[in-house]
């Protein structure tokens, strides 16, 4: 099969391995959408208006709503360029969010939600399915413009299924339609139905990738590390655990960690309904998602600090969401506008890192704003791309002639 690639040379011709990771979070995908638009605009200032994120990242990973964003940024259009510019992500959510997550209205709205939780998923997913299929058409995993890694969880096999571009040569069955992959990684229990599809006579019985990796940063890094171990010629021979070569931007979709929401005395009285539906959320899914993404960030903070490479790892997230903003499915205009504003405010905040003792994000002393950090990372990404271009065989041949 022929793979479509962006105009990007592989890491073997440069100094860095570049990774972009986007967490899950439903409608809160608006927040990383704002951040990505700023990053791409900084790259365009350096390299022209046609610059796209897929031109700069060796691997892009996304879970759930982050998986959808990843596909939008990496799938090719009819001209062989990315289907979406980063600036188009937020408008996409603002336009389609209310149909993906239709909100019940009236005095019986609360009762309606409870009833749906007891009898099936809150949403039938039909609008999302049609939207994603129309958007991505017949595009398959191998056709993305850069390597991608999108986690799901197979409930029949009871194990994660990672749809990774790197794994296609050894497992052609995962070369599925991007639409099927996006629907699968978004199939959050209690919110959307589980999703079944068949590819090359291989059955997939999948639910939300957040069950496996709500923060897929390590999934992306693992996929690259495996390629180094296999002596993939796209990567320079190096210690597979040498994380100093990684340049990582990891984007969260926000949380309400700072808001005192539950306690053990309260939860001790919960039954099935409360664990699945309390204050318009599913606490058990919130807990799994928060634990999953925090453990990944904790690991990365320890490793990058140990290697004195903190300047190559940028995690942008916000743990101060309150009320409806912390929900994954409140798609009212007011809430979506608030999420856009939260993303813009996050750009102005000082870069934060996890306190390895408390687990909370704390501003870096004398640190840059997130916007300034994105500007610096954009320069690193641009320089890396130009270095690879100058070292590539094509460039060297032109110099010789």
mmCIF file of C-alpha atoms in Angstrom:
data_model
loop_
_atom_site.group_PDB
_atom_site.id
_atom_site.type_symbol
_atom_site.label_atom_id
_atom_site.label_comp_id
_atom_site.label_asym_id
_atom_site.label_seq_id
_atom_site.Cartn_x
_atom_site.Cartn_y
_atom_site.Cartn_z
ATOM 1 C CA UNK A 1 0.000 0.000 0.000
ATOM 2 C CA UNK A 2 1.183 3.497 -0.764
ATOM 3 C CA UNK A 3 1.468 5.817 2.203
ATOM 4 C CA UNK A 4 0.677 9.502 1.865
ATOM 5 C CA UNK A 5 3.249 11.623 3.696
ATOM 6 C CA UNK A 6 3.564 15.311 4.423
ATOM 7 C CA UNK A 7 6.635 17.195 3.270
ATOM 8 C CA UNK A 8 8.622 16.187 6.341
ATOM 9 C CA UNK A 9 11.918 14.296 6.486
ATOM 10 C CA UNK A 10 12.336 11.533 9.101
ATOM 11 C CA UNK A 11 14.143 11.993 12.458
ATOM 12 C CA UNK A 12 17.326 10.296 11.223
ATOM 13 C CA UNK A 13 18.233 13.561 9.448
ATOM 14 C CA UNK A 14 17.749 15.735 12.530
ATOM 15 C CA UNK A 15 18.366 15.951 16.256
ATOM 16 C CA UNK A 16 14.904 15.453 17.740
ATOM 17 C CA UNK A 17 11.891 13.147 17.736
ATOM 18 C CA UNK A 18 8.779 15.305 17.857
ATOM 19 C CA UNK A 19 5.565 14.224 19.589
ATOM 20 C CA UNK A 20 2.147 15.843 19.917
ATOM 21 C CA UNK A 21 -0.366 14.301 22.321
ATOM 22 C CA UNK A 22 -4.000 15.292 22.967
ATOM 23 C CA UNK A 23 -6.055 14.002 25.901
ATOM 24 C CA UNK A 24 -9.661 12.883 25.861
ATOM 25 C CA UNK A 25 -12.420 15.031 27.319
ATOM 26 C CA UNK A 26 -15.498 15.215 25.095
ATOM 27 C CA UNK A 27 -16.702 18.755 24.421
ATOM 28 C CA UNK A 28 -13.706 19.985 26.432
ATOM 29 C CA UNK A 29 -11.651 19.233 23.305
ATOM 30 C CA UNK A 30 -12.312 22.909 22.653
ATOM 31 C CA UNK A 31 -9.518 23.759 25.116
ATOM 32 C CA UNK A 32 -6.683 21.924 23.283
ATOM 33 C CA UNK A 33 -8.247 23.241 20.061
ATOM 34 C CA UNK A 34 -7.482 26.787 21.207
ATOM 35 C CA UNK A 35 -3.910 25.817 22.135
ATOM 36 C CA UNK A 36 -3.273 24.063 18.821
ATOM 37 C CA UNK A 37 -4.497 27.071 16.860
ATOM 38 C CA UNK A 38 -1.935 29.246 18.654
ATOM 39 C CA UNK A 39 0.886 26.758 18.035
ATOM 40 C CA UNK A 40 0.107 26.523 14.336
ATOM 41 C CA UNK A 41 -0.119 30.300 14.019
ATOM 42 C CA UNK A 42 3.380 30.580 15.517
ATOM 43 C CA UNK A 43 4.685 28.051 12.987
ATOM 44 C CA UNK A 44 3.052 30.023 10.178
ATOM 45 C CA UNK A 45 4.829 33.179 11.311
ATOM 46 C CA UNK A 46 8.100 31.309 10.844
ATOM 47 C CA UNK A 47 7.406 29.193 7.769
ATOM 48 C CA UNK A 48 4.448 30.651 5.900
ATOM 49 C CA UNK A 49 0.667 30.367 5.896
ATOM 50 C CA UNK A 50 0.669 26.848 4.474
ATOM 51 C CA UNK A 51 2.460 25.426 7.521
ATOM 52 C CA UNK A 52 0.455 22.702 9.257
ATOM 53 C CA UNK A 53 1.098 20.751 12.447
ATOM 54 C CA UNK A 54 1.423 17.456 10.570
ATOM 55 C CA UNK A 55 4.523 18.868 8.852
ATOM 56 C CA UNK A 56 6.380 19.095 12.162
ATOM 57 C CA UNK A 57 5.427 16.141 14.354
ATOM 58 C CA UNK A 58 6.782 12.638 13.832
ATOM 59 C CA UNK A 59 3.849 11.152 15.698
ATOM 60 C CA UNK A 60 0.537 12.595 16.816
ATOM 61 C CA UNK A 61 -1.457 10.741 19.462
ATOM 62 C CA UNK A 62 -5.007 11.366 20.586
ATOM 63 C CA UNK A 63 -7.578 9.721 22.809
ATOM 64 C CA UNK A 64 -11.349 10.055 22.405
ATOM 65 C CA UNK A 65 -11.996 13.686 21.423
ATOM 66 C CA UNK A 66 -8.205 13.999 21.081
ATOM 67 C CA UNK A 67 -8.277 11.106 18.617
ATOM 68 C CA UNK A 68 -10.807 12.946 16.504
ATOM 69 C CA UNK A 69 -8.645 16.088 16.551
ATOM 70 C CA UNK A 70 -5.600 14.003 15.617
ATOM 71 C CA UNK A 71 -7.426 12.564 12.613
ATOM 72 C CA UNK A 72 -8.615 16.010 11.524
ATOM 73 C CA UNK A 73 -5.037 17.317 11.611
ATOM 74 C CA UNK A 74 -3.396 14.274 10.009
ATOM 75 C CA UNK A 75 -5.876 13.077 7.370
ATOM 76 C CA UNK A 76 -5.193 14.311 3.825
ATOM 77 C CA UNK A 77 -7.573 16.401 1.769
ATOM 78 C CA UNK A 78 -7.936 16.060 -2.000
ATOM 79 C CA UNK A 79 -4.718 18.071 -2.449
ATOM 80 C CA UNK A 80 -2.643 15.892 -0.152
ATOM 81 C CA UNK A 81 -2.544 18.484 2.612
ATOM 82 C CA UNK A 82 -4.115 18.215 6.086
ATOM 83 C CA UNK A 83 -7.895 18.090 6.078
ATOM 84 C CA UNK A 84 -8.148 20.731 8.811
ATOM 85 C CA UNK A 85 -5.995 23.653 9.826
ATOM 86 C CA UNK A 86 -5.707 23.950 13.586
ATOM 87 C CA UNK A 87 -7.714 27.176 13.569
ATOM 88 C CA UNK A 88 -10.703 25.227 12.228
ATOM 89 C CA UNK A 89 -10.953 22.834 15.181
ATOM 90 C CA UNK A 90 -12.781 25.116 17.628
ATOM 91 C CA UNK A 91 -15.363 26.244 15.023
ATOM 92 C CA UNK A 92 -15.946 22.552 14.251
ATOM 93 C CA UNK A 93 -16.817 21.881 17.896
ATOM 94 C CA UNK A 94 -18.960 24.991 18.218
ATOM 95 C CA UNK A 95 -20.947 24.004 15.139
ATOM 96 C CA UNK A 96 -21.343 20.281 15.809
ATOM 97 C CA UNK A 97 -21.171 20.004 19.595
ATOM 98 C CA UNK A 98 -24.902 20.620 20.167
ATOM 99 C CA UNK A 99 -25.790 17.829 17.720
ATOM 100 C CA UNK A 100 -23.196 15.388 19.063
ATOM 101 C CA UNK A 101 -24.357 16.020 22.640
ATOM 102 C CA UNK A 102 -28.009 17.119 22.339
ATOM 103 C CA UNK A 103 -29.183 18.629 25.623
ATOM 104 C CA UNK A 104 -32.575 17.660 27.075
ATOM 105 C CA UNK A 105 -34.763 20.573 28.030
ATOM 106 C CA UNK A 106 -37.785 21.222 30.175
ATOM 107 C CA UNK A 107 -38.709 20.406 33.753
ATOM 108 C CA UNK A 108 -38.184 16.676 33.177
ATOM 109 C CA UNK A 109 -34.676 17.025 31.701
ATOM 110 C CA UNK A 110 -32.966 15.615 34.790
ATOM 111 C CA UNK A 111 -35.337 12.645 34.913
ATOM 112 C CA UNK A 112 -34.714 12.026 31.220
ATOM 113 C CA UNK A 113 -30.965 11.806 31.794
ATOM 114 C CA UNK A 114 -31.408 9.387 34.687
ATOM 115 C CA UNK A 115 -33.694 7.212 32.589
ATOM 116 C CA UNK A 116 -31.148 7.025 29.777
ATOM 117 C CA UNK A 117 -28.362 6.083 32.183
ATOM 118 C CA UNK A 118 -30.464 3.185 33.465
ATOM 119 C CA UNK A 119 -31.530 1.870 30.059
ATOM 120 C CA UNK A 120 -28.567 2.606 27.782
ATOM 121 C CA UNK A 121 -26.069 5.253 26.696
ATOM 122 C CA UNK A 122 -27.055 8.912 26.970
ATOM 123 C CA UNK A 123 -26.520 9.486 23.232
ATOM 124 C CA UNK A 124 -27.151 7.167 20.294
ATOM 125 C CA UNK A 125 -24.098 8.492 18.420
ATOM 126 C CA UNK A 126 -25.883 8.640 15.069
ATOM 127 C CA UNK A 127 -25.001 12.259 14.379
ATOM 128 C CA UNK A 128 -21.364 11.695 15.398
ATOM 129 C CA UNK A 129 -21.099 8.589 13.228
ATOM 130 C CA UNK A 130 -22.431 10.328 10.124
ATOM 131 C CA UNK A 131 -20.330 13.411 10.757
ATOM 132 C CA UNK A 132 -17.093 11.454 11.107
ATOM 133 C CA UNK A 133 -17.815 9.209 8.138
ATOM 134 C CA UNK A 134 -18.668 12.155 5.904
ATOM 135 C CA UNK A 135 -15.567 13.980 7.117
ATOM 136 C CA UNK A 136 -13.039 11.172 6.695
ATOM 137 C CA UNK A 137 -14.631 9.175 3.893
ATOM 138 C CA UNK A 138 -12.578 6.149 2.845
ATOM 139 C CA UNK A 139 -9.308 7.397 4.346
ATOM 140 C CA UNK A 140 -7.430 4.627 6.140
ATOM 141 C CA UNK A 141 -4.835 4.695 8.862
ATOM 142 C CA UNK A 142 -1.905 4.257 6.471
ATOM 143 C CA UNK A 143 -2.886 7.399 4.568
ATOM 144 C CA UNK A 144 -2.331 9.901 7.372
ATOM 145 C CA UNK A 145 0.208 12.625 6.624
ATOM 146 C CA UNK A 146 2.281 11.748 9.669
ATOM 147 C CA UNK A 147 2.312 8.759 11.997
ATOM 148 C CA UNK A 148 -0.555 8.613 14.459
ATOM 149 C CA UNK A 149 -1.378 6.528 17.537
ATOM 150 C CA UNK A 150 -4.984 6.351 18.723
ATOM 151 C CA UNK A 151 -5.860 4.101 21.687
ATOM 152 C CA UNK A 152 -9.091 2.151 22.164
ATOM 153 C CA UNK A 153 -10.075 -0.749 24.432
ATOM 154 C CA UNK A 154 -11.356 -4.066 23.113
ATOM 155 C CA UNK A 155 -14.005 -5.359 25.536
ATOM 156 C CA UNK A 156 -14.010 -8.844 23.987
ATOM 157 C CA UNK A 157 -10.254 -9.313 24.267
ATOM 158 C CA UNK A 158 -10.083 -7.295 27.507
ATOM 159 C CA UNK A 159 -7.024 -5.408 26.306
ATOM 160 C CA UNK A 160 -6.123 -2.105 24.669
ATOM 161 C CA UNK A 161 -6.024 -1.867 20.892
ATOM 162 C CA UNK A 162 -3.695 0.880 19.691
ATOM 163 C CA UNK A 163 -4.259 2.005 16.126
ATOM 164 C CA UNK A 164 -0.681 2.965 15.333
ATOM 165 C CA UNK A 165 0.753 3.803 11.931
ATOM 166 C CA UNK A 166 3.962 2.080 12.970
ATOM 167 C CA UNK A 167 2.204 -1.255 13.553
ATOM 168 C CA UNK A 168 0.599 -1.621 10.116
ATOM 169 C CA UNK A 169 3.538 -3.541 8.544
ATOM 170 C CA UNK A 170 3.305 -6.269 11.210
ATOM 171 C CA UNK A 171 -0.456 -6.146 11.744
ATOM 172 C CA UNK A 172 -2.288 -5.070 8.566
ATOM 173 C CA UNK A 173 -5.642 -5.674 10.263
ATOM 174 C CA UNK A 174 -5.362 -2.398 12.155
ATOM 175 C CA UNK A 175 -5.199 -0.445 8.888
ATOM 176 C CA UNK A 176 -8.845 0.435 9.410
ATOM 177 C CA UNK A 177 -10.908 3.363 8.210
ATOM 178 C CA UNK A 178 -10.035 6.458 10.216
ATOM 179 C CA UNK A 179 -13.754 7.001 10.740
ATOM 180 C CA UNK A 180 -14.089 3.613 12.478
ATOM 181 C CA UNK A 181 -11.054 4.386 14.626
ATOM 182 C CA UNK A 182 -12.399 7.797 15.668
ATOM 183 C CA UNK A 183 -15.844 6.439 16.514
ATOM 184 C CA UNK A 184 -14.240 3.647 18.547
ATOM 185 C CA UNK A 185 -11.933 5.834 20.610
ATOM 186 C CA UNK A 186 -14.880 8.137 21.386
ATOM 187 C CA UNK A 187 -17.249 5.391 22.572
ATOM 188 C CA UNK A 188 -17.203 6.419 26.223
ATOM 189 C CA UNK A 189 -19.245 4.050 28.412
ATOM 190 C CA UNK A 190 -22.610 5.518 29.527
ATOM 191 C CA UNK A 191 -22.236 8.306 26.931
ATOM 192 C CA UNK A 192 -22.036 6.488 23.585
ATOM 193 C CA UNK A 193 -22.617 2.875 22.487
ATOM 194 C CA UNK A 194 -19.699 0.499 22.232
ATOM 195 C CA UNK A 195 -18.612 0.108 18.626
ATOM 196 C CA UNK A 196 -18.125 -2.982 16.484
ATOM 197 C CA UNK A 197 -16.496 -3.210 13.075
ATOM 198 C CA UNK A 198 -14.740 -5.797 10.963
ATOM 199 C CA UNK A 199 -11.564 -5.141 8.998
ATOM 200 C CA UNK A 200 -9.885 -7.832 6.888
ATOM 201 C CA UNK A 201 -12.029 -10.403 8.740
ATOM 202 C CA UNK A 202 -10.610 -9.190 12.053
ATOM 203 C CA UNK A 203 -13.300 -8.272 14.574
ATOM 204 C CA UNK A 204 -13.030 -5.222 16.798
ATOM 205 C CA UNK A 205 -15.317 -4.705 19.816
ATOM 206 C CA UNK A 206 -14.235 -1.334 21.108
ATOM 207 C CA UNK A 207 -14.917 1.372 23.650
ATOM 208 C CA UNK A 208 -13.360 4.691 24.617
ATOM 209 C CA UNK A 209 -9.588 4.947 24.432
ATOM 210 C CA UNK A 210 -9.659 6.742 27.783
ATOM 211 C CA UNK A 211 -10.083 3.360 29.452
ATOM 212 C CA UNK A 212 -6.592 2.522 28.192
ATOM 213 C CA UNK A 213 -4.830 5.908 28.069
ATOM 214 C CA UNK A 214 -6.742 9.142 28.620
ATOM 215 C CA UNK A 215 -3.390 10.905 28.227
ATOM 216 C CA UNK A 216 -1.767 9.119 25.258
ATOM 217 C CA UNK A 217 1.680 10.747 25.512
ATOM 218 C CA UNK A 218 3.383 7.538 26.627
ATOM 219 C CA UNK A 219 1.544 5.604 23.923
ATOM 220 C CA UNK A 220 3.203 7.813 21.302
ATOM 221 C CA UNK A 221 6.613 7.608 22.943
ATOM 222 C CA UNK A 222 6.312 3.845 23.300
ATOM 223 C CA UNK A 223 5.543 3.487 19.588
ATOM 224 C CA UNK A 224 8.671 5.476 18.700
ATOM 225 C CA UNK A 225 10.805 3.551 21.198
ATOM 226 C CA UNK A 226 9.733 0.263 19.627
ATOM 227 C CA UNK A 227 10.880 1.551 16.227
ATOM 228 C CA UNK A 228 14.286 2.438 17.642
ATOM 229 C CA UNK A 229 14.533 -1.042 19.158
ATOM 230 C CA UNK A 230 13.721 -2.530 15.743
ATOM 231 C CA UNK A 231 16.425 -0.432 14.049
ATOM 232 C CA UNK A 232 13.921 1.397 11.878
ATOM 233 C CA UNK A 233 16.097 3.344 9.393
ATOM 234 C CA UNK A 234 13.941 6.454 9.929
ATOM 235 C CA UNK A 235 15.510 6.763 13.383
ATOM 236 C CA UNK A 236 19.158 7.167 14.313
ATOM 237 C CA UNK A 237 20.691 4.275 16.283
ATOM 238 C CA UNK A 238 20.469 5.339 19.905
ATOM 239 C CA UNK A 239 19.592 4.125 23.373
ATOM 240 C CA UNK A 240 15.844 3.436 23.265
ATOM 241 C CA UNK A 241 15.518 5.014 26.716
ATOM 242 C CA UNK A 242 17.313 8.218 25.736
ATOM 243 C CA UNK A 243 14.397 10.579 26.186
ATOM 244 C CA UNK A 244 16.665 13.597 25.717
ATOM 245 C CA UNK A 245 15.937 13.358 21.979
ATOM 246 C CA UNK A 246 12.196 13.713 22.481
ATOM 247 C CA UNK A 247 10.449 17.046 22.014
ATOM 248 C CA UNK A 248 6.976 16.591 23.466
ATOM 249 C CA UNK A 249 3.901 18.803 23.585
ATOM 250 C CA UNK A 250 1.136 17.204 25.635
ATOM 251 C CA UNK A 251 -2.261 18.901 25.823
ATOM 252 C CA UNK A 252 -4.965 18.221 28.382
ATOM 253 C CA UNK A 253 -8.662 19.022 28.115
ATOM 254 C CA UNK A 254 -9.022 20.365 31.646
ATOM 255 C CA UNK A 255 -10.404 18.987 34.911
ATOM 256 C CA UNK A 256 -12.044 20.113 38.131
ATOM 257 C CA UNK A 257 -9.343 18.803 40.455
ATOM 258 C CA UNK A 258 -9.245 22.055 42.430
ATOM 259 C CA UNK A 259 -12.993 22.024 43.028
ATOM 260 C CA UNK A 260 -13.971 20.031 46.105
ATOM 261 C CA UNK A 261 -16.545 17.767 44.507
ATOM 262 C CA UNK A 262 -16.685 14.385 46.228
ATOM 263 C CA UNK A 263 -15.508 12.846 49.485
ATOM 264 C CA UNK A 264 -15.377 9.332 50.898
ATOM 265 C CA UNK A 265 -18.312 9.891 53.278
ATOM 266 C CA UNK A 266 -20.462 10.968 50.355
ATOM 267 C CA UNK A 267 -19.280 8.215 47.999
ATOM 268 C CA UNK A 268 -19.678 5.539 50.667
ATOM 269 C CA UNK A 269 -23.439 5.876 50.231
ATOM 270 C CA UNK A 270 -23.419 5.645 46.446
ATOM 271 C CA UNK A 271 -25.024 2.847 44.519
ATOM 272 C CA UNK A 272 -24.754 2.069 40.846
ATOM 273 C CA UNK A 273 -26.741 5.121 39.755
ATOM 274 C CA UNK A 274 -24.601 7.592 41.711
ATOM 275 C CA UNK A 275 -21.325 6.070 40.521
ATOM 276 C CA UNK A 276 -22.555 6.399 36.951
ATOM 277 C CA UNK A 277 -24.516 9.618 37.303
ATOM 278 C CA UNK A 278 -23.843 12.248 39.972
ATOM 279 C CA UNK A 279 -24.063 15.997 39.355
ATOM 280 C CA UNK A 280 -24.478 15.373 35.591
ATOM 281 C CA UNK A 281 -21.211 13.395 35.474
ATOM 282 C CA UNK A 282 -20.094 9.781 35.699
ATOM 283 C CA UNK A 283 -17.754 9.884 38.711
ATOM 284 C CA UNK A 284 -16.259 6.454 38.063
ATOM 285 C CA UNK A 285 -15.222 7.513 34.553
ATOM 286 C CA UNK A 286 -13.892 10.831 35.872
ATOM 287 C CA UNK A 287 -11.755 8.959 38.398
ATOM 288 C CA UNK A 288 -10.383 6.518 35.834
ATOM 289 C CA UNK A 289 -9.653 9.327 33.389
ATOM 290 C CA UNK A 290 -7.942 11.577 35.922
ATOM 291 C CA UNK A 291 -5.841 8.745 37.356
ATOM 292 C CA UNK A 292 -4.792 7.603 33.892
ATOM 293 C CA UNK A 293 -3.699 11.011 32.645
ATOM 294 C CA UNK A 294 -1.980 11.974 35.905
ATOM 295 C CA UNK A 295 0.123 8.819 36.060
ATOM 296 C CA UNK A 296 1.400 9.515 32.553
ATOM 297 C CA UNK A 297 2.273 13.126 33.349
ATOM 298 C CA UNK A 298 3.859 12.057 36.643
ATOM 299 C CA UNK A 299 6.068 9.580 34.778
ATOM 300 C CA UNK A 300 7.076 12.137 32.169
ATOM 301 C CA UNK A 301 7.835 14.822 34.749
ATOM 302 C CA UNK A 302 10.106 12.436 36.647
ATOM 303 C CA UNK A 303 11.927 11.232 33.514
ATOM 304 C CA UNK A 304 12.432 14.637 31.901
ATOM 305 C CA UNK A 305 13.579 16.150 35.198
ATOM 306 C CA UNK A 306 15.982 13.266 35.794
ATOM 307 C CA UNK A 307 17.476 13.826 32.345
ATOM 308 C CA UNK A 308 17.540 17.621 32.806
ATOM 309 C CA UNK A 309 15.353 17.946 29.717
ATOM 310 C CA UNK A 310 12.410 19.851 31.156
ATOM 311 C CA UNK A 311 12.754 22.392 28.358
ATOM 312 C CA UNK A 312 11.754 19.689 25.838
ATOM 313 C CA UNK A 313 8.537 18.656 27.577
ATOM 314 C CA UNK A 314 5.549 20.983 27.627
ATOM 315 C CA UNK A 315 2.349 19.902 29.324
ATOM 316 C CA UNK A 316 -0.544 22.373 29.093
ATOM 317 C CA UNK A 317 -3.653 21.584 31.091
ATOM 318 C CA UNK A 318 -6.031 23.345 33.465
ATOM 319 C CA UNK A 319 -7.237 21.778 36.701
ATOM 320 C CA UNK A 320 -9.465 24.708 37.748
ATOM 321 C CA UNK A 321 -12.596 23.961 35.716
ATOM 322 C CA UNK A 322 -15.818 24.394 37.664
ATOM 323 C CA UNK A 323 -19.460 23.522 37.183
ATOM 324 C CA UNK A 324 -20.601 22.620 33.678
ATOM 325 C CA UNK A 325 -17.175 23.332 32.180
ATOM 326 C CA UNK A 326 -15.876 20.185 33.879
ATOM 327 C CA UNK A 327 -18.503 18.025 32.133
ATOM 328 C CA UNK A 328 -17.677 16.171 28.940
ATOM 329 C CA UNK A 329 -21.059 16.653 27.285
ATOM 330 C CA UNK A 330 -22.600 20.028 28.163
ATOM 331 C CA UNK A 331 -22.802 21.563 24.708
ATOM 332 C CA UNK A 332 -24.802 24.694 25.413
ATOM 333 C CA UNK A 333 -23.558 27.843 23.702
ATOM 334 C CA UNK A 334 -22.759 29.371 27.072
ATOM 335 C CA UNK A 335 -20.611 26.448 28.171
ATOM 336 C CA UNK A 336 -18.776 26.126 24.857
ATOM 337 C CA UNK A 337 -18.045 29.857 24.869
ATOM 338 C CA UNK A 338 -16.734 29.484 28.410
ATOM 339 C CA UNK A 339 -14.433 26.667 27.276
ATOM 340 C CA UNK A 340 -13.062 28.858 24.478
ATOM 341 C CA UNK A 341 -12.427 31.635 27.001
ATOM 342 C CA UNK A 342 -10.774 29.148 29.369
ATOM 343 C CA UNK A 343 -8.420 28.028 26.595
ATOM 344 C CA UNK A 344 -7.501 31.622 25.803
ATOM 345 C CA UNK A 345 -6.909 32.360 29.494
ATOM 346 C CA UNK A 346 -4.737 29.259 29.697
ATOM 347 C CA UNK A 347 -2.442 30.733 27.056
ATOM 348 C CA UNK A 348 -1.769 33.674 29.324
ATOM 349 C CA UNK A 349 -1.065 31.542 32.399
ATOM 350 C CA UNK A 350 2.461 30.693 33.493
ATOM 351 C CA UNK A 351 3.720 27.286 32.419
ATOM 352 C CA UNK A 352 2.882 24.784 35.157
ATOM 353 C CA UNK A 353 4.418 21.470 36.097
ATOM 354 C CA UNK A 354 3.171 18.757 38.353
ATOM 355 C CA UNK A 355 4.420 18.942 41.909
ATOM 356 C CA UNK A 356 5.737 15.413 42.340
ATOM 357 C CA UNK A 357 4.783 15.460 46.012
ATOM 358 C CA UNK A 358 1.253 16.900 45.899
ATOM 359 C CA UNK A 359 0.267 15.875 42.365
ATOM 360 C CA UNK A 360 -1.041 19.388 41.685
ATOM 361 C CA UNK A 361 0.080 21.677 38.875
ATOM 362 C CA UNK A 362 2.149 24.614 40.079
ATOM 363 C CA UNK A 363 3.472 27.585 38.085
ATOM 364 C CA UNK A 364 7.151 27.347 37.213
ATOM 365 C CA UNK A 365 9.103 29.951 39.134
ATOM 366 C CA UNK A 366 9.977 32.837 36.773
ATOM 367 C CA UNK A 367 8.442 30.743 33.995
ATOM 368 C CA UNK A 368 7.128 31.819 30.612
ATOM 369 C CA UNK A 369 3.454 32.021 29.800
ATOM 370 C CA UNK A 370 2.066 29.052 27.892
ATOM 371 C CA UNK A 371 1.817 31.320 24.835
ATOM 372 C CA UNK A 372 5.518 32.209 25.084
ATOM 373 C CA UNK A 373 6.404 28.554 25.588
ATOM 374 C CA UNK A 374 4.473 27.615 22.452
ATOM 375 C CA UNK A 375 6.380 30.295 20.557
ATOM 376 C CA UNK A 376 9.686 28.783 21.705
ATOM 377 C CA UNK A 377 8.577 25.259 20.849
ATOM 378 C CA UNK A 378 7.443 26.471 17.435
ATOM 379 C CA UNK A 379 10.962 27.794 16.831
ATOM 380 C CA UNK A 380 12.449 24.441 17.883
ATOM 381 C CA UNK A 381 10.056 22.592 15.579
ATOM 382 C CA UNK A 382 10.794 24.911 12.680
ATOM 383 C CA UNK A 383 14.557 24.643 13.179
ATOM 384 C CA UNK A 384 14.329 20.856 13.378
ATOM 385 C CA UNK A 385 12.373 20.661 10.148
ATOM 386 C CA UNK A 386 14.887 22.890 8.369
ATOM 387 C CA UNK A 387 17.826 20.874 9.727
ATOM 388 C CA UNK A 388 16.313 17.668 8.412
ATOM 389 C CA UNK A 389 15.695 19.283 5.063
ATOM 390 C CA UNK A 390 19.309 20.377 4.765
ATOM 391 C CA UNK A 391 20.593 16.924 5.764
ATOM 392 C CA UNK A 392 18.245 14.880 3.595
ATOM 393 C CA UNK A 393 19.655 12.938 0.610
ATOM 394 C CA UNK A 394 17.756 15.160 -1.797
ATOM 395 C CA UNK A 395 19.315 18.282 -0.342
ATOM 396 C CA UNK A 396 22.777 16.730 -0.273
ATOM 397 C CA UNK A 397 22.436 15.623 -3.890
ATOM 398 C CA UNK A 398 21.460 19.152 -4.918
ATOM 399 C CA UNK A 399 24.510 20.532 -3.097
ATOM 400 C CA UNK A 400 26.776 18.059 -4.866
ATOM 401 C CA UNK A 401 25.424 18.977 -8.272
#
